[in-house]
Amino acid sequence: MNLTVAAVVPAFNPDPGFIDRLLLLKGQVGLIVVVDDGSETPIVLPTHLKDVVLERQHNAGIANAINRGVGRALAEREGLEYLLTVDQDSVLGPDFVATSARVAQTAAADGIGVAATATARYNGKPAKSIGSTSGFQTALHVAQSGMLFPRASFELVGMFDDSLVIDGVETEWCLRARRRGLDVVLAAGTDMAHPVGEPYPIEVAGRRLIVRGRARSVSVHSSIRRYYITRNRLLVYPRYLRAAPGWIARDTLAEARTLVLSLVFGPNPVAQVAGFLMGVRDGLLGRRSKAPSSVRRALTRTR
């Protein structure tokens, strides 16, 4: 257990396995701050969970929840060196925190300005790197869950942009750090299990698509998530085009490919198109914060 690390866990309507995952996480950190982001049934923590505190707020999105949790952690515990963000449905590998902290310290000793570390493997697959600095792999598009931040990073880079609500909040923060000359380092030896969207089987002419012995599927997001994914890229990427032009171009093409696959092979393409078009409109108009009620109602009708 690393007593100098506090974990911030934003949560919204968590599943029944949530408490068990907190217990696993507690074995690696000295403090956990759970931020209940307006769950329909308020979260209640068991009394036997020591050094786990609960913060409640009206539903405001993951960025706002993380920011609030970081503030609570710093107020609760003096001497914190790192803050770790963990989603409610993530499971960190053994020694994840100790390995991440060691990588952060070693990279800093080698002269790298470490904004944060991120998991090197995500659901068993290598995280995508943008290059290497002094032998350490760096990244921009990372999983927010599993990021370990030196305490000073929030002073140097700032907090998450809560006007984005959800989707892309970590990428915006990484791009902001890069513009300040800091890197997000992939912590070699770390792995994290975390569900991404809803896997939907790909079928061609009524038969499952199998490539190299594996049945293929496409990750499908809800129409409201498609709205935020689209809108937030249009809000963020033009601001940071000079910081990482090649990477932004590649990521835009990759997301376009994901959208096309979900439209062709996923369920309810009408809802996906609606979320995409509304996201484009509001992104170009510069609209931030939670989606307007008119958008939420319209996307609910297209489910």
PDB file of C-alpha atoms in Angstrom:
ATOM      1  CA  MET A   1       0.000   0.000   0.000  1.00  0.00           C
ATOM      2  CA  ASN A   2       1.341   3.443  -0.958  1.00  0.00           C
ATOM      3  CA  LEU A   3       0.215   5.901   1.707  1.00  0.00           C
ATOM      4  CA  THR A   4       1.322   8.897  -0.384  1.00  0.00           C
ATOM      5  CA  VAL A   5      -1.227   8.084  -3.124  1.00  0.00           C
ATOM      6  CA  ALA A   6      -4.923   8.980  -3.036  1.00  0.00           C
ATOM      7  CA  ALA A   7      -7.334   7.504  -5.564  1.00  0.00           C
ATOM      8  CA  VAL A   8     -10.270   9.514  -6.895  1.00  0.00           C
ATOM      9  CA  VAL A   9     -13.155   7.346  -8.094  1.00  0.00           C
ATOM     10  CA  PRO A  10     -16.000   9.135  -9.899  1.00  0.00           C
ATOM     11  CA  ALA A  11     -19.140   7.011  -9.789  1.00  0.00           C
ATOM     12  CA  PHE A  12     -22.621   7.113 -11.286  1.00  0.00           C
ATOM     13  CA  ASN A  13     -25.107   4.266 -10.748  1.00  0.00           C
ATOM     14  CA  PRO A  14     -22.320   1.723 -10.102  1.00  0.00           C
ATOM     15  CA  ASP A  15     -22.998  -2.007 -10.478  1.00  0.00           C
ATOM     16  CA  PRO A  16     -23.087  -4.450  -7.507  1.00  0.00           C
ATOM     17  CA  GLY A  17     -19.387  -5.289  -7.898  1.00  0.00           C
ATOM     18  CA  PHE A  18     -18.343  -1.719  -7.144  1.00  0.00           C
ATOM     19  CA  ILE A  19     -17.570  -2.238  -3.460  1.00  0.00           C
ATOM     20  CA  ASP A  20     -15.439  -5.308  -4.201  1.00  0.00           C
ATOM     21  CA  ARG A  21     -13.402  -3.263  -6.669  1.00  0.00           C
ATOM     22  CA  LEU A  22     -12.917  -0.549  -4.044  1.00  0.00           C
ATOM     23  CA  LEU A  23     -11.569  -3.182  -1.662  1.00  0.00           C
ATOM     24  CA  LEU A  24      -9.042  -4.307  -4.265  1.00  0.00           C
ATOM     25  CA  LEU A  25      -8.020  -0.715  -4.941  1.00  0.00           C
ATOM     26  CA  LYS A  26      -7.673   0.030  -1.225  1.00  0.00           C
ATOM     27  CA  GLY A  27      -4.854  -2.488  -1.044  1.00  0.00           C
ATOM     28  CA  GLN A  28      -2.726  -0.224  -3.245  1.00  0.00           C
ATOM     29  CA  VAL A  29      -3.460   3.327  -2.000  1.00  0.00           C
ATOM     30  CA  GLY A  30      -3.657   5.151   1.302  1.00  0.00           C
ATOM     31  CA  LEU A  31      -6.926   7.003   0.649  1.00  0.00           C
ATOM     32  CA  ILE A  32      -9.890   6.681  -1.708  1.00  0.00           C
ATOM     33  CA  VAL A  33     -12.310   9.503  -2.456  1.00  0.00           C
ATOM     34  CA  VAL A  34     -15.517   8.260  -4.080  1.00  0.00           C
ATOM     35  CA  VAL A  35     -17.456  11.032  -5.812  1.00  0.00           C
ATOM     36  CA  ASP A  36     -21.111  10.133  -6.268  1.00  0.00           C
ATOM     37  CA  ASP A  37     -21.993  12.095  -9.409  1.00  0.00           C
ATOM     38  CA  GLY A  38     -25.726  12.189  -8.790  1.00  0.00           C
ATOM     39  CA  SER A  39     -26.520   8.465  -8.823  1.00  0.00           C
ATOM     40  CA  GLU A  40     -30.239   7.679  -9.014  1.00  0.00           C
ATOM     41  CA  THR A  41     -29.830   5.602  -5.861  1.00  0.00           C
ATOM     42  CA  PRO A  42     -27.270   7.401  -3.664  1.00  0.00           C
ATOM     43  CA  ILE A  43     -24.112   5.404  -3.027  1.00  0.00           C
ATOM     44  CA  VAL A  44     -23.681   4.086   0.508  1.00  0.00           C
ATOM     45  CA  LEU A  45     -20.256   2.843   1.592  1.00  0.00           C
ATOM     46  CA  PRO A  46     -19.901  -0.014   4.106  1.00  0.00           C
ATOM     47  CA  THR A  47     -18.600   1.075   7.492  1.00  0.00           C
ATOM     48  CA  HIS A  48     -15.746  -1.448   7.342  1.00  0.00           C
ATOM     49  CA  LEU A  49     -14.124   0.419   4.428  1.00  0.00           C
ATOM     50  CA  LYS A  50     -11.428   2.412   6.193  1.00  0.00           C
ATOM     51  CA  ASP A  51      -9.786   5.469   4.614  1.00  0.00           C
ATOM     52  CA  VAL A  52     -12.542   5.637   2.004  1.00  0.00           C
ATOM     53  CA  VAL A  53     -14.550   8.855   1.991  1.00  0.00           C
ATOM     54  CA  LEU A  54     -17.643   9.817   0.034  1.00  0.00           C
ATOM     55  CA  GLU A  55     -18.314  13.099  -1.725  1.00  0.00           C
ATOM     56  CA  ARG A  56     -21.736  13.793  -3.249  1.00  0.00           C
ATOM     57  CA  GLN A  57     -22.754  16.162  -6.022  1.00  0.00           C
ATOM     58  CA  HIS A  58     -25.507  16.702  -8.558  1.00  0.00           C
ATOM     59  CA  ASN A  59     -24.757  15.006 -11.858  1.00  0.00           C
ATOM     60  CA  ALA A  60     -22.173  17.218 -13.558  1.00  0.00           C
ATOM     61  CA  GLY A  61     -20.000  14.789 -15.496  1.00  0.00           C
ATOM     62  CA  ILE A  62     -16.769  12.930 -14.940  1.00  0.00           C
ATOM     63  CA  ALA A  63     -14.437  15.927 -15.295  1.00  0.00           C
ATOM     64  CA  ASN A  64     -16.250  17.864 -12.582  1.00  0.00           C
ATOM     65  CA  ALA A  65     -16.376  14.784 -10.349  1.00  0.00           C
ATOM     66  CA  ILE A  66     -12.625  14.218 -10.670  1.00  0.00           C
ATOM     67  CA  ASN A  67     -11.850  17.856  -9.928  1.00  0.00           C
ATOM     68  CA  ARG A  68     -14.019  17.738  -6.821  1.00  0.00           C
ATOM     69  CA  GLY A  69     -12.449  14.473  -5.718  1.00  0.00           C
ATOM     70  CA  VAL A  70      -8.915  15.832  -6.115  1.00  0.00           C
ATOM     71  CA  GLY A  71      -9.815  18.832  -3.970  1.00  0.00           C
ATOM     72  CA  ARG A  72     -11.320  16.579  -1.290  1.00  0.00           C
ATOM     73  CA  ALA A  73      -8.287  14.269  -1.294  1.00  0.00           C
ATOM     74  CA  LEU A  74      -5.855  17.162  -0.812  1.00  0.00           C
ATOM     75  CA  ALA A  75      -8.002  18.515   2.019  1.00  0.00           C
ATOM     76  CA  GLU A  76      -8.284  15.101   3.694  1.00  0.00           C
ATOM     77  CA  ARG A  77      -4.656  14.047   3.677  1.00  0.00           C
ATOM     78  CA  GLU A  78      -1.445  16.022   4.071  1.00  0.00           C
ATOM     79  CA  GLY A  79       1.720  14.707   2.474  1.00  0.00           C
ATOM     80  CA  LEU A  80       0.108  13.277  -0.641  1.00  0.00           C
ATOM     81  CA  GLU A  81       2.580  12.924  -3.494  1.00  0.00           C
ATOM     82  CA  TYR A  82       0.310  11.448  -6.161  1.00  0.00           C
ATOM     83  CA  LEU A  83      -3.343  11.386  -7.161  1.00  0.00           C
ATOM     84  CA  LEU A  84      -4.736   8.433  -9.084  1.00  0.00           C
ATOM     85  CA  THR A  85      -7.958   8.506 -11.095  1.00  0.00           C
ATOM     86  CA  VAL A  86      -9.902   5.238 -11.392  1.00  0.00           C
ATOM     87  CA  ASP A  87     -13.257   4.657 -13.084  1.00  0.00           C
ATOM     88  CA  GLN A  88     -15.949   2.786 -11.182  1.00  0.00           C
ATOM     89  CA  ASP A  89     -15.688  -0.278 -13.463  1.00  0.00           C
ATOM     90  CA  SER A  90     -11.884  -0.506 -13.782  1.00  0.00           C
ATOM     91  CA  VAL A  91      -9.709  -3.189 -12.221  1.00  0.00           C
ATOM     92  CA  LEU A  92      -6.028  -2.346 -11.845  1.00  0.00           C
ATOM     93  CA  GLY A  93      -3.404  -5.040 -12.113  1.00  0.00           C
ATOM     94  CA  PRO A  94      -1.288  -6.085  -9.094  1.00  0.00           C
ATOM     95  CA  ASP A  95       1.318  -3.478  -8.092  1.00  0.00           C
ATOM     96  CA  PHE A  96      -0.221  -1.036 -10.576  1.00  0.00           C
ATOM     97  CA  VAL A  97       0.210   1.945  -8.270  1.00  0.00           C
ATOM     98  CA  ALA A  98       3.717   1.061  -7.082  1.00  0.00           C
ATOM     99  CA  THR A  99       4.877   0.488 -10.665  1.00  0.00           C
ATOM    100  CA  SER A 100       3.320   3.732 -11.902  1.00  0.00           C
ATOM    101  CA  ALA A 101       4.946   5.738  -9.103  1.00  0.00           C
ATOM    102  CA  ARG A 102       8.315   4.113  -9.775  1.00  0.00           C
ATOM    103  CA  VAL A 103       8.089   4.951 -13.493  1.00  0.00           C
ATOM    104  CA  ALA A 104       7.126   8.552 -12.697  1.00  0.00           C
ATOM    105  CA  GLN A 105      10.097   8.934 -10.354  1.00  0.00           C
ATOM    106  CA  THR A 106      12.570   7.301 -12.746  1.00  0.00           C
ATOM    107  CA  ALA A 107      11.406   9.350 -15.722  1.00  0.00           C
ATOM    108  CA  ALA A 108      11.621  12.569 -13.709  1.00  0.00           C
ATOM    109  CA  ALA A 109      15.150  11.635 -12.582  1.00  0.00           C
ATOM    110  CA  ASP A 110      16.065  11.232 -16.270  1.00  0.00           C
ATOM    111  CA  GLY A 111      14.994  14.800 -16.957  1.00  0.00           C
ATOM    112  CA  ILE A 112      11.497  14.212 -18.316  1.00  0.00           C
ATOM    113  CA  GLY A 113       8.805  16.649 -17.257  1.00  0.00           C
ATOM    114  CA  VAL A 114       6.226  14.092 -16.135  1.00  0.00           C
ATOM    115  CA  ALA A 115       2.677  15.398 -16.209  1.00  0.00           C
ATOM    116  CA  ALA A 116       1.267  11.953 -15.395  1.00  0.00           C
ATOM    117  CA  THR A 117       1.658   8.266 -16.082  1.00  0.00           C
ATOM    118  CA  ALA A 118      -0.956   6.119 -17.782  1.00  0.00           C
ATOM    119  CA  THR A 119      -1.516   2.390 -18.098  1.00  0.00           C
ATOM    120  CA  ALA A 120       0.766   0.669 -20.594  1.00  0.00           C
ATOM    121  CA  ARG A 121      -1.744  -2.086 -21.335  1.00  0.00           C
ATOM    122  CA  TYR A 122      -5.486  -1.690 -21.624  1.00  0.00           C
ATOM    123  CA  ASN A 123      -7.634  -4.835 -21.584  1.00  0.00           C
ATOM    124  CA  GLY A 124      -4.498  -6.799 -22.386  1.00  0.00           C
ATOM    125  CA  LYS A 125      -3.589  -4.675 -25.424  1.00  0.00           C
ATOM    126  CA  PRO A 126      -0.689  -2.185 -25.583  1.00  0.00           C
ATOM    127  CA  ALA A 127      -1.645   1.467 -25.214  1.00  0.00           C
ATOM    128  CA  LYS A 128      -0.878   3.613 -28.246  1.00  0.00           C
ATOM    129  CA  SER A 129       2.331   5.598 -27.960  1.00  0.00           C
ATOM    130  CA  ILE A 130       3.227   8.742 -29.903  1.00  0.00           C
ATOM    131  CA  GLY A 131       6.967   8.202 -29.466  1.00  0.00           C
ATOM    132  CA  SER A 132       9.798   7.733 -27.021  1.00  0.00           C
ATOM    133  CA  THR A 133      11.640  10.185 -24.773  1.00  0.00           C
ATOM    134  CA  SER A 134      14.781   8.955 -23.012  1.00  0.00           C
ATOM    135  CA  GLY A 135      13.517   5.401 -23.441  1.00  0.00           C
ATOM    136  CA  PHE A 136      10.057   6.101 -22.000  1.00  0.00           C
ATOM    137  CA  GLN A 137       6.992   5.755 -24.211  1.00  0.00           C
ATOM    138  CA  THR A 138       4.745   8.829 -24.217  1.00  0.00           C
ATOM    139  CA  ALA A 139       1.090   9.175 -25.207  1.00  0.00           C
ATOM    140  CA  LEU A 140      -1.721  11.664 -25.759  1.00  0.00           C
ATOM    141  CA  HIS A 141      -4.871   9.581 -26.150  1.00  0.00           C
ATOM    142  CA  VAL A 142      -4.898   7.571 -22.927  1.00  0.00           C
ATOM    143  CA  ALA A 143      -7.422   6.067 -20.570  1.00  0.00           C
ATOM    144  CA  GLN A 144      -8.228   8.590 -17.851  1.00  0.00           C
ATOM    145  CA  SER A 145      -8.749   5.659 -15.545  1.00  0.00           C
ATOM    146  CA  GLY A 146      -5.356   4.570 -14.237  1.00  0.00           C
ATOM    147  CA  MET A 147      -3.647   7.948 -14.672  1.00  0.00           C
ATOM    148  CA  LEU A 148      -1.253   8.782 -11.832  1.00  0.00           C
ATOM    149  CA  PHE A 149      -0.588  12.501 -11.370  1.00  0.00           C
ATOM    150  CA  PRO A 150       2.259  13.997  -9.348  1.00  0.00           C
ATOM    151  CA  ARG A 151       0.604  16.476  -7.031  1.00  0.00           C
ATOM    152  CA  ALA A 152       2.340  19.439  -8.705  1.00  0.00           C
ATOM    153  CA  SER A 153       0.841  18.595 -12.098  1.00  0.00           C
ATOM    154  CA  PHE A 154      -2.512  20.108 -11.245  1.00  0.00           C
ATOM    155  CA  GLU A 155      -0.758  23.348 -10.337  1.00  0.00           C
ATOM    156  CA  LEU A 156       1.339  23.335 -13.534  1.00  0.00           C
ATOM    157  CA  VAL A 157      -1.319  22.160 -15.994  1.00  0.00           C
ATOM    158  CA  GLY A 158      -4.577  22.912 -14.200  1.00  0.00           C
ATOM    159  CA  MET A 159      -7.604  20.763 -13.492  1.00  0.00           C
ATOM    160  CA  PHE A 160      -9.753  18.878 -15.991  1.00  0.00           C
ATOM    161  CA  ASP A 161     -11.943  21.024 -18.261  1.00  0.00           C
ATOM    162  CA  ASP A 162     -15.348  20.329 -16.745  1.00  0.00           C
ATOM    163  CA  SER A 163     -17.129  22.175 -19.568  1.00  0.00           C
ATOM    164  CA  LEU A 164     -16.452  19.071 -21.694  1.00  0.00           C
ATOM    165  CA  VAL A 165     -18.465  16.942 -19.205  1.00  0.00           C
ATOM    166  CA  ILE A 166     -17.349  13.534 -20.522  1.00  0.00           C
ATOM    167  CA  ASP A 167     -15.338  12.103 -23.432  1.00  0.00           C
ATOM    168  CA  GLY A 168     -12.034  13.653 -24.334  1.00  0.00           C
ATOM    169  CA  VAL A 169     -11.427  15.294 -20.962  1.00  0.00           C
ATOM    170  CA  GLU A 170      -8.195  13.343 -20.468  1.00  0.00           C
ATOM    171  CA  THR A 171      -7.038  13.985 -24.038  1.00  0.00           C
ATOM    172  CA  GLU A 172      -7.579  17.728 -23.622  1.00  0.00           C
ATOM    173  CA  TRP A 173      -5.576  17.634 -20.388  1.00  0.00           C
ATOM    174  CA  CYS A 174      -2.745  15.671 -22.062  1.00  0.00           C
ATOM    175  CA  LEU A 175      -2.629  18.118 -24.972  1.00  0.00           C
ATOM    176  CA  ARG A 176      -2.561  21.025 -22.527  1.00  0.00           C
ATOM    177  CA  ALA A 177       0.319  19.398 -20.650  1.00  0.00           C
ATOM    178  CA  ARG A 178       2.199  18.821 -23.922  1.00  0.00           C
ATOM    179  CA  ARG A 179       1.806  22.486 -24.826  1.00  0.00           C
ATOM    180  CA  ARG A 180       3.501  23.275 -21.516  1.00  0.00           C
ATOM    181  CA  GLY A 181       6.411  20.968 -22.324  1.00  0.00           C
ATOM    182  CA  LEU A 182       5.278  18.061 -20.119  1.00  0.00           C
ATOM    183  CA  ASP A 183       4.733  14.433 -21.106  1.00  0.00           C
ATOM    184  CA  VAL A 184       2.284  11.695 -20.185  1.00  0.00           C
ATOM    185  CA  VAL A 185       4.417   8.563 -19.793  1.00  0.00           C
ATOM    186  CA  LEU A 186       3.143   5.026 -20.269  1.00  0.00           C
ATOM    187  CA  ALA A 187       4.062   3.058 -17.141  1.00  0.00           C
ATOM    188  CA  ALA A 188       5.711  -0.092 -18.476  1.00  0.00           C
ATOM    189  CA  GLY A 189       4.495  -3.174 -16.607  1.00  0.00           C
ATOM    190  CA  THR A 190       1.013  -1.855 -15.783  1.00  0.00           C
ATOM    191  CA  ASP A 191      -2.256  -3.362 -17.030  1.00  0.00           C
ATOM    192  CA  MET A 192      -5.884  -2.442 -16.454  1.00  0.00           C
ATOM    193  CA  ALA A 193      -9.184  -4.094 -17.291  1.00  0.00           C
ATOM    194  CA  HIS A 194     -11.899  -1.673 -18.318  1.00  0.00           C
ATOM    195  CA  PRO A 195     -14.988  -2.075 -20.552  1.00  0.00           C
ATOM    196  CA  VAL A 196     -15.137   0.207 -23.605  1.00  0.00           C
ATOM    197  CA  GLY A 197     -18.541   0.768 -25.169  1.00  0.00           C
ATOM    198  CA  GLU A 198     -20.845  -2.131 -25.972  1.00  0.00           C
ATOM    199  CA  PRO A 199     -19.222  -4.885 -28.054  1.00  0.00           C
ATOM    200  CA  TYR A 200     -21.500  -5.787 -30.963  1.00  0.00           C
ATOM    201  CA  PRO A 201     -20.773  -8.790 -33.184  1.00  0.00           C
ATOM    202  CA  ILE A 202     -19.882  -8.036 -36.813  1.00  0.00           C
ATOM    203  CA  GLU A 203     -21.898 -10.099 -39.256  1.00  0.00           C
ATOM    204  CA  VAL A 204     -21.498 -10.322 -43.029  1.00  0.00           C
ATOM    205  CA  ALA A 205     -24.334 -11.932 -44.995  1.00  0.00           C
ATOM    206  CA  GLY A 206     -25.780 -13.225 -41.737  1.00  0.00           C
ATOM    207  CA  ARG A 207     -22.576 -14.913 -40.557  1.00  0.00           C
ATOM    208  CA  ARG A 208     -20.136 -13.854 -37.831  1.00  0.00           C
ATOM    209  CA  LEU A 209     -16.978 -12.288 -39.213  1.00  0.00           C
ATOM    210  CA  ILE A 210     -13.970 -14.340 -38.113  1.00  0.00           C
ATOM    211  CA  VAL A 211     -10.449 -13.086 -38.809  1.00  0.00           C
ATOM    212  CA  ARG A 212      -7.389 -15.118 -37.796  1.00  0.00           C
ATOM    213  CA  GLY A 213      -9.556 -17.413 -35.734  1.00  0.00           C
ATOM    214  CA  ARG A 214     -11.222 -14.613 -33.765  1.00  0.00           C
ATOM    215  CA  ALA A 215     -14.831 -13.498 -34.004  1.00  0.00           C
ATOM    216  CA  ARG A 216     -14.773  -9.758 -34.642  1.00  0.00           C
ATOM    217  CA  SER A 217     -16.960  -7.145 -32.988  1.00  0.00           C
ATOM    218  CA  VAL A 218     -17.334  -3.369 -33.050  1.00  0.00           C
ATOM    219  CA  SER A 219     -17.528  -1.138 -29.981  1.00  0.00           C
ATOM    220  CA  VAL A 220     -20.802   0.806 -30.058  1.00  0.00           C
ATOM    221  CA  HIS A 221     -21.509   3.847 -27.895  1.00  0.00           C
ATOM    222  CA  SER A 222     -24.904   5.284 -27.005  1.00  0.00           C
ATOM    223  CA  SER A 223     -26.167   8.161 -29.147  1.00  0.00           C
ATOM    224  CA  ILE A 224     -25.546  10.693 -26.343  1.00  0.00           C
ATOM    225  CA  ARG A 225     -21.966   9.470 -25.983  1.00  0.00           C
ATOM    226  CA  ARG A 226     -21.580   9.784 -29.766  1.00  0.00           C
ATOM    227  CA  TYR A 227     -22.761  13.383 -29.375  1.00  0.00           C
ATOM    228  CA  TYR A 228     -20.086  14.175 -26.763  1.00  0.00           C
ATOM    229  CA  ILE A 229     -17.340  12.284 -28.632  1.00  0.00           C
ATOM    230  CA  THR A 230     -18.035  14.326 -31.762  1.00  0.00           C
ATOM    231  CA  ARG A 231     -18.712  17.688 -30.135  1.00  0.00           C
ATOM    232  CA  ASN A 232     -15.712  17.621 -27.825  1.00  0.00           C
ATOM    233  CA  ARG A 233     -13.242  16.779 -30.593  1.00  0.00           C
ATOM    234  CA  LEU A 234     -14.468  19.807 -32.518  1.00  0.00           C
ATOM    235  CA  LEU A 235     -14.097  21.939 -29.388  1.00  0.00           C
ATOM    236  CA  VAL A 236     -10.646  20.664 -28.408  1.00  0.00           C
ATOM    237  CA  TYR A 237      -8.599  19.775 -31.465  1.00  0.00           C
ATOM    238  CA  PRO A 238      -8.519  23.194 -33.193  1.00  0.00           C
ATOM    239  CA  ARG A 239      -7.087  24.706 -29.980  1.00  0.00           C
ATOM    240  CA  TYR A 240      -4.158  22.280 -29.896  1.00  0.00           C
ATOM    241  CA  LEU A 241      -3.441  21.816 -33.589  1.00  0.00           C
ATOM    242  CA  ARG A 242       0.040  23.301 -33.259  1.00  0.00           C
ATOM    243  CA  ALA A 243       0.901  21.062 -30.303  1.00  0.00           C
ATOM    244  CA  ALA A 244       0.279  17.762 -32.120  1.00  0.00           C
ATOM    245  CA  PRO A 245      -0.952  18.213 -35.712  1.00  0.00           C
ATOM    246  CA  GLY A 246      -0.004  14.744 -36.977  1.00  0.00           C
ATOM    247  CA  TRP A 247      -1.510  12.938 -34.021  1.00  0.00           C
ATOM    248  CA  ILE A 248      -4.752  14.946 -34.203  1.00  0.00           C
ATOM    249  CA  ALA A 249      -5.095  14.091 -37.909  1.00  0.00           C
ATOM    250  CA  ARG A 250      -4.520  10.379 -37.248  1.00  0.00           C
ATOM    251  CA  ASP A 251      -6.936  10.289 -34.325  1.00  0.00           C
ATOM    252  CA  THR A 252      -9.626  12.045 -36.347  1.00  0.00           C
ATOM    253  CA  LEU A 253      -9.307   9.429 -39.095  1.00  0.00           C
ATOM    254  CA  ALA A 254      -9.356   6.598 -36.540  1.00  0.00           C
ATOM    255  CA  GLU A 255     -12.534   7.930 -34.934  1.00  0.00           C
ATOM    256  CA  ALA A 256     -14.134   8.332 -38.372  1.00  0.00           C
ATOM    257  CA  ARG A 257     -13.349   4.660 -39.044  1.00  0.00           C
ATOM    258  CA  THR A 258     -14.923   3.648 -35.718  1.00  0.00           C
ATOM    259  CA  LEU A 259     -18.057   5.641 -36.544  1.00  0.00           C
ATOM    260  CA  VAL A 260     -18.375   4.061 -39.983  1.00  0.00           C
ATOM    261  CA  LEU A 261     -17.992   0.554 -38.540  1.00  0.00           C
ATOM    262  CA  SER A 262     -20.659   1.229 -35.905  1.00  0.00           C
ATOM    263  CA  LEU A 263     -23.018   2.586 -38.588  1.00  0.00           C
ATOM    264  CA  VAL A 264     -22.482  -0.376 -40.913  1.00  0.00           C
ATOM    265  CA  PHE A 265     -22.354  -3.212 -38.390  1.00  0.00           C
ATOM    266  CA  GLY A 266     -23.838  -1.825 -35.156  1.00  0.00           C
ATOM    267  CA  PRO A 267     -27.447  -1.486 -34.006  1.00  0.00           C
ATOM    268  CA  ASN A 268     -29.654   1.560 -34.582  1.00  0.00           C
ATOM    269  CA  PRO A 269     -27.545   3.581 -37.045  1.00  0.00           C
ATOM    270  CA  VAL A 270     -30.210   6.311 -37.070  1.00  0.00           C
ATOM    271  CA  ALA A 271     -29.421   7.116 -33.425  1.00  0.00           C
ATOM    272  CA  GLN A 272     -25.682   7.138 -34.144  1.00  0.00           C
ATOM    273  CA  VAL A 273     -26.132   9.535 -37.055  1.00  0.00           C
ATOM    274  CA  ALA A 274     -28.354  11.781 -34.955  1.00  0.00           C
ATOM    275  CA  GLY A 275     -25.788  11.938 -32.147  1.00  0.00           C
ATOM    276  CA  PHE A 276     -23.000  12.621 -34.645  1.00  0.00           C
ATOM    277  CA  LEU A 277     -24.862  15.413 -36.490  1.00  0.00           C
ATOM    278  CA  MET A 278     -25.963  17.132 -33.284  1.00  0.00           C
ATOM    279  CA  GLY A 279     -22.393  16.884 -31.999  1.00  0.00           C
ATOM    280  CA  VAL A 280     -21.064  18.474 -35.185  1.00  0.00           C
ATOM    281  CA  ARG A 281     -23.583  21.294 -34.941  1.00  0.00           C
ATOM    282  CA  ASP A 282     -22.895  22.092 -31.287  1.00  0.00           C
ATOM    283  CA  GLY A 283     -19.145  21.682 -31.699  1.00  0.00           C
ATOM    284  CA  LEU A 284     -19.091  24.211 -34.536  1.00  0.00           C
ATOM    285  CA  LEU A 285     -21.285  26.539 -32.473  1.00  0.00           C
ATOM    286  CA  GLY A 286     -18.849  26.225 -29.538  1.00  0.00           C
ATOM    287  CA  ARG A 287     -21.465  24.888 -27.127  1.00  0.00           C
ATOM    288  CA  ARG A 288     -20.082  23.445 -23.903  1.00  0.00           C
ATOM    289  CA  SER A 289     -21.325  21.903 -20.661  1.00  0.00           C
ATOM    290  CA  LYS A 290     -24.066  19.279 -20.550  1.00  0.00           C
ATOM    291  CA  ALA A 291     -26.022  18.616 -23.716  1.00  0.00           C
ATOM    292  CA  PRO A 292     -29.152  20.795 -23.897  1.00  0.00           C
ATOM    293  CA  SER A 293     -32.368  19.120 -22.814  1.00  0.00           C
ATOM    294  CA  SER A 294     -33.625  19.332 -26.407  1.00  0.00           C
ATOM    295  CA  VAL A 295     -30.658  17.228 -27.559  1.00  0.00           C
ATOM    296  CA  ARG A 296     -31.130  14.681 -24.776  1.00  0.00           C
ATOM    297  CA  ARG A 297     -34.848  14.351 -25.568  1.00  0.00           C
ATOM    298  CA  ALA A 298     -34.204  13.979 -29.296  1.00  0.00           C
ATOM    299  CA  LEU A 299     -31.532  11.320 -28.811  1.00  0.00           C
ATOM    300  CA  THR A 300     -33.730   9.439 -26.333  1.00  0.00           C
ATOM    301  CA  ARG A 301     -36.446   9.238 -28.992  1.00  0.00           C
ATOM    302  CA  THR A 302     -34.023   7.764 -31.549  1.00  0.00           C
ATOM    303  CA  ARG A 303     -32.866   4.851 -29.324  1.00  0.00           C
TER     304      ARG A 303
END
